[in-house]
Short mmCIF file of C-alpha atoms in Angstrom, two decimals:
data_model
loop_
_atom_site.label_atom_id
_atom_site.label_comp_id
_atom_site.label_asym_id
_atom_site.label_seq_id
_atom_site.Cartn_x
_atom_site.Cartn_y
_atom_site.Cartn_z
CA THR A 1 -22.27 -22.23 31.34
CA ASN A 2 -24.64 -19.77 29.68
CA ALA A 3 -23.75 -21.22 26.29
CA GLY A 4 -24.45 -24.73 27.59
CA GLU A 5 -27.86 -23.68 28.88
CA ALA A 6 -28.65 -22.05 25.54
CA VAL A 7 -27.75 -25.25 23.68
CA LYS A 8 -30.04 -27.24 26.00
CA SER A 9 -32.89 -24.82 25.26
CA TYR A 10 -32.45 -25.25 21.53
CA ASP A 11 -32.23 -29.03 22.03
CA LYS A 12 -35.69 -28.91 23.65
CA ALA A 13 -37.01 -26.81 20.76
CA PHE A 14 -35.57 -29.32 18.32
CA GLU A 15 -37.17 -32.24 20.15
CA LEU A 16 -40.55 -30.52 19.79
CA ASP A 17 -39.98 -29.98 16.08
CA LYS A 18 -37.24 -32.07 14.48
CA LYS A 19 -37.66 -30.08 11.27
CA SER A 20 -36.89 -26.80 12.99
CA CYS A 21 -34.04 -25.43 10.89
CA ARG A 22 -33.95 -22.31 13.03
CA ALA A 23 -33.42 -24.26 16.25
CA ILE A 24 -30.50 -26.12 14.66
CA LEU A 25 -29.15 -22.87 13.21
CA LYS A 26 -29.23 -21.13 16.58
CA LYS A 27 -27.25 -23.96 18.15
CA GLY A 28 -24.64 -23.47 15.45
CA MET A 29 -24.61 -19.73 16.07
CA ILE A 30 -23.54 -20.34 19.67
CA TYR A 31 -20.47 -22.23 18.44
CA LYS A 32 -19.85 -19.62 15.77
CA MET A 33 -19.75 -16.94 18.47
CA ALA A 34 -17.34 -19.16 20.41
CA ARG A 35 -15.18 -19.39 17.25
CA ASN A 36 -15.60 -23.14 17.06
CA GLU A 37 -15.49 -23.66 13.30
CA LYS A 38 -16.04 -27.43 13.31
CA LEU A 39 -19.15 -27.52 15.51
CA GLY A 40 -20.59 -24.37 13.97
CA LEU A 41 -20.39 -25.87 10.47
CA GLN A 42 -21.77 -29.18 11.73
CA TYR A 43 -25.03 -27.56 12.85
CA PHE A 44 -25.35 -25.26 9.82
CA GLN A 45 -24.96 -28.27 7.52
CA GLU A 46 -27.40 -30.23 9.67
CA ALA A 47 -30.02 -27.53 9.12
CA LEU A 48 -29.48 -27.84 5.35
CA LYS A 49 -30.12 -31.60 5.56
CA VAL A 50 -33.59 -30.72 6.83
CA ASP A 51 -34.10 -28.03 4.17
CA SER A 52 -31.46 -27.60 1.45
CA MET A 53 -32.98 -24.24 0.49
CA PHE A 54 -32.79 -22.75 4.00
CA ALA A 55 -31.00 -19.51 3.03
CA PRO A 56 -29.89 -18.32 6.53
CA SER A 57 -27.63 -21.39 6.87
CA TYR A 58 -25.69 -20.41 3.77
CA ARG A 59 -25.30 -16.86 5.08
CA VAL A 60 -23.94 -17.83 8.50
CA MET A 61 -21.67 -20.46 6.93
CA ALA A 62 -20.28 -17.73 4.69
CA GLU A 63 -19.65 -15.54 7.73
CA LEU A 64 -17.99 -18.42 9.59
CA TYR A 65 -15.71 -19.26 6.68
CA HIS A 66 -14.78 -15.58 6.41
CA ASP A 67 -13.94 -15.51 10.14
CA PHE A 68 -11.40 -18.27 9.47
CA GLN A 69 -9.96 -16.61 6.32
CA LYS A 70 -11.55 -19.12 3.95
CA ASP A 71 -12.95 -16.46 1.67
CA GLN A 72 -13.46 -18.60 -1.45
CA ARG A 73 -15.77 -20.91 0.50
CA ALA A 74 -17.36 -17.87 2.10
CA LEU A 75 -18.14 -16.43 -1.33
CA GLU A 76 -19.58 -19.73 -2.60
CA ASN A 77 -21.98 -19.91 0.35
CA MET A 78 -22.94 -16.24 0.04
CA GLN A 79 -23.82 -16.85 -3.61
CA LYS A 80 -26.07 -19.74 -2.52
CA TYR A 81 -27.63 -17.44 0.10
CA VAL A 82 -28.55 -14.97 -2.65
CA LYS A 83 -29.84 -17.82 -4.84
CA PHE A 84 -32.32 -18.94 -2.19
CA ASN A 85 -33.08 -15.51 -0.73
CA ASN A 86 -32.85 -13.26 -3.80
CA SER A 87 -33.47 -10.03 -1.88
CA ASP A 88 -31.64 -6.74 -2.39
CA GLY A 89 -30.26 -6.99 1.14
CA ALA A 90 -28.78 -10.39 0.31
CA LYS A 91 -27.22 -8.99 -2.86
CA LYS A 92 -25.63 -6.17 -0.86
CA ARG A 93 -24.00 -8.78 1.40
CA LEU A 94 -22.76 -10.54 -1.74
CA VAL A 95 -21.24 -7.24 -2.93
CA GLU A 96 -19.31 -6.95 0.35
CA PHE A 97 -17.92 -10.47 0.03
CA MET A 98 -16.98 -10.00 -3.63
CA PHE A 99 -15.19 -6.81 -2.66
CA ILE A 100 -13.15 -8.73 -0.10
CA MET A 101 -12.29 -11.18 -2.89
CA LYS A 102 -11.15 -8.23 -5.07
CA MET A 103 -13.72 -9.09 -7.73
CA TYR A 104 -13.89 -5.45 -8.78
CA LYS A 105 -15.10 -5.90 -12.36
CA GLU A 106 -17.76 -8.42 -11.36
CA VAL A 107 -19.13 -6.30 -8.53
CA ILE A 108 -19.82 -3.15 -10.60
CA PRO A 109 -22.98 -4.37 -12.44
CA ILE A 110 -24.45 -5.76 -9.21
CA ILE A 111 -24.02 -2.38 -7.48
CA GLN A 112 -25.49 -0.57 -10.47
CA ASP A 113 -28.50 -2.89 -10.44
CA LEU A 114 -29.11 -2.28 -6.72
CA GLN A 115 -28.88 1.49 -7.20
CA ALA A 116 -31.17 1.36 -10.23
CA LYS A 117 -33.74 -0.43 -8.03
CA GLY A 118 -33.55 2.47 -5.58
CA MET A 119 -31.23 1.16 -2.87
CA LYS A 120 -29.82 4.23 -1.15
CA ASN A 121 -26.73 3.14 0.71
CA CYS A 122 -23.64 5.30 1.04
CA TYR A 123 -21.28 2.35 1.12
CA LEU A 124 -22.38 1.26 -2.35
CA TYR A 125 -20.89 4.50 -3.71
CA ARG A 126 -17.62 3.72 -1.92
CA TYR A 127 -17.50 0.19 -3.35
CA LEU A 128 -18.33 1.51 -6.82
CA GLY A 129 -15.66 4.22 -6.70
CA TRP A 130 -12.92 1.89 -5.52
CA ALA A 131 -13.98 -0.81 -7.99
CA TYR A 132 -13.94 1.55 -10.96
CA PHE A 133 -10.39 2.61 -10.15
CA GLU A 134 -9.19 -0.98 -9.85
CA ALA A 135 -11.02 -2.01 -13.05
CA GLY A 136 -9.77 1.00 -15.05
CA ASP A 137 -10.64 2.50 -18.42
CA LYS A 138 -9.67 -0.71 -20.24
CA PHE A 139 -12.61 -2.38 -18.52
CA GLU A 140 -15.14 0.35 -19.27
CA LYS A 141 -14.99 3.68 -21.06
CA ASP A 142 -14.59 6.64 -18.66
CA ALA A 143 -14.26 4.26 -15.69
CA TYR A 144 -12.09 6.76 -13.82
CA LYS A 145 -14.61 9.58 -14.30
CA LYS A 146 -17.46 7.30 -13.23
CA GLY A 147 -15.44 6.27 -10.21
CA MET A 148 -14.75 9.90 -9.32
CA THR A 149 -18.48 10.69 -9.56
CA ALA A 150 -19.23 7.71 -7.29
CA MET A 151 -16.72 8.92 -4.69
CA GLU A 152 -18.16 12.44 -4.78
CA SER A 153 -21.61 10.92 -4.17
CA PHE A 154 -20.15 8.86 -1.32
CA PHE A 155 -18.70 11.93 0.42
CA THR A 156 -21.94 13.89 -0.08
CA CYS A 157 -24.09 11.01 1.13
CA SER A 158 -21.96 10.28 4.21
CA GLY A 159 -21.90 13.81 5.61
CA SER A 160 -19.24 15.75 7.48
CA ASP A 161 -19.51 13.74 10.73
CA PHE A 162 -18.71 10.44 9.00
CA LYS A 163 -15.33 8.90 9.85
CA PHE A 164 -13.72 8.45 6.45
CA LEU A 165 -10.97 5.95 5.77
CA PRO A 166 -7.65 7.17 4.38
CA GLU A 167 -8.41 4.97 1.35
CA ASP A 168 -11.48 7.09 0.63
CA TYR A 169 -9.29 10.14 0.04
CA LYS A 170 -6.65 8.02 -1.66
CA TYR A 171 -9.03 6.57 -4.23
CA LYS A 172 -10.73 9.91 -4.81
CA GLY A 173 -7.37 11.55 -5.46
CA LEU A 174 -6.14 8.77 -7.72
CA LEU A 175 -9.40 8.75 -9.68
CA ILE A 176 -9.18 12.51 -10.26
CA SER A 177 -5.55 12.24 -11.37
CA LYS A 178 -6.43 9.47 -13.84
CA ALA A 179 -9.59 11.11 -15.17
CA PHE A 180 -8.04 14.58 -15.61
CA LYS A 181 -4.34 13.89 -16.12
CA ASP A 182 -4.00 16.84 -18.52
CA SER A 183 -5.63 19.41 -16.24
CA VAL A 184 -3.31 21.21 -13.82
CA PRO A 185 -6.16 22.53 -11.57
CA MET A 186 -7.66 19.02 -11.28
CA LEU A 187 -4.25 17.49 -10.58
CA GLU A 188 -3.80 20.00 -7.77
CA LYS A 189 -7.19 18.91 -6.44
CA ALA A 190 -6.03 15.28 -6.65
CA ILE A 191 -2.88 16.10 -4.68
CA GLY A 192 -5.04 17.72 -2.01
CA GLU A 193 -7.04 14.50 -1.60
CA LEU A 194 -3.89 12.36 -1.45
CA LYS A 195 -2.46 14.64 1.24
CA LYS A 196 -5.56 14.00 3.35
CA ALA A 197 -4.94 10.24 3.07
CA ILE A 198 -1.31 10.73 4.14
CA GLU A 199 -2.33 12.89 7.11
CA ILE A 200 -4.60 10.16 8.45
CA ASP A 201 -2.05 7.36 8.03
CA LYS A 202 1.47 8.41 7.04
CA ASN A 203 2.98 4.93 7.23
CA ALA A 204 0.32 3.11 5.23
CA ASN A 205 0.25 5.75 2.52
CA CYS A 206 3.92 6.63 2.27
CA GLU A 207 3.93 5.58 -1.41
CA LEU A 208 1.58 8.49 -2.17
CA TYR A 209 4.42 10.97 -1.60
CA THR A 210 5.76 10.03 -5.04
#
């Protein structure tokens, strides 16, 4: 009932201004929240018929597609969102979507550009560390060392009260082991990090025992 009343309110707003992309968008958001893919997309696309460069429509369409595991379409719309928004915040959202798509090599220069511009966000260090490991030294010289540095920055930036994922310790340990495979002390440090990942989730990280 509340959703129906909200739709009626946005209908009135639209009647007052038939070029109100935001009124149309908000109607679509109601259906997005209700997980109605078809009607949500209908309104987001309707807003784009009024203004094809209305960036928020591309963003919410990307989110809706992601909600329904259609990540390729989600990425395409997020790229359009950045095209018409072109803000650092929009590029950070693009990084998150590319990471979901496992576009590790492609995401590294975007993160570096955001950091060079002064964006201070702890999660960017996480994305960079994980991406460097997945890309490897064949992609870029000293990728593992750069990834290790990124993960160290991530842990420093996040602070002791932050709830780290087991993958954070896993990637840090694996990066250390790759970057310093001939150093016994560093390999022992790597093992220590991998043990932390196992302690948090033994089942998910059982392969780390080897």
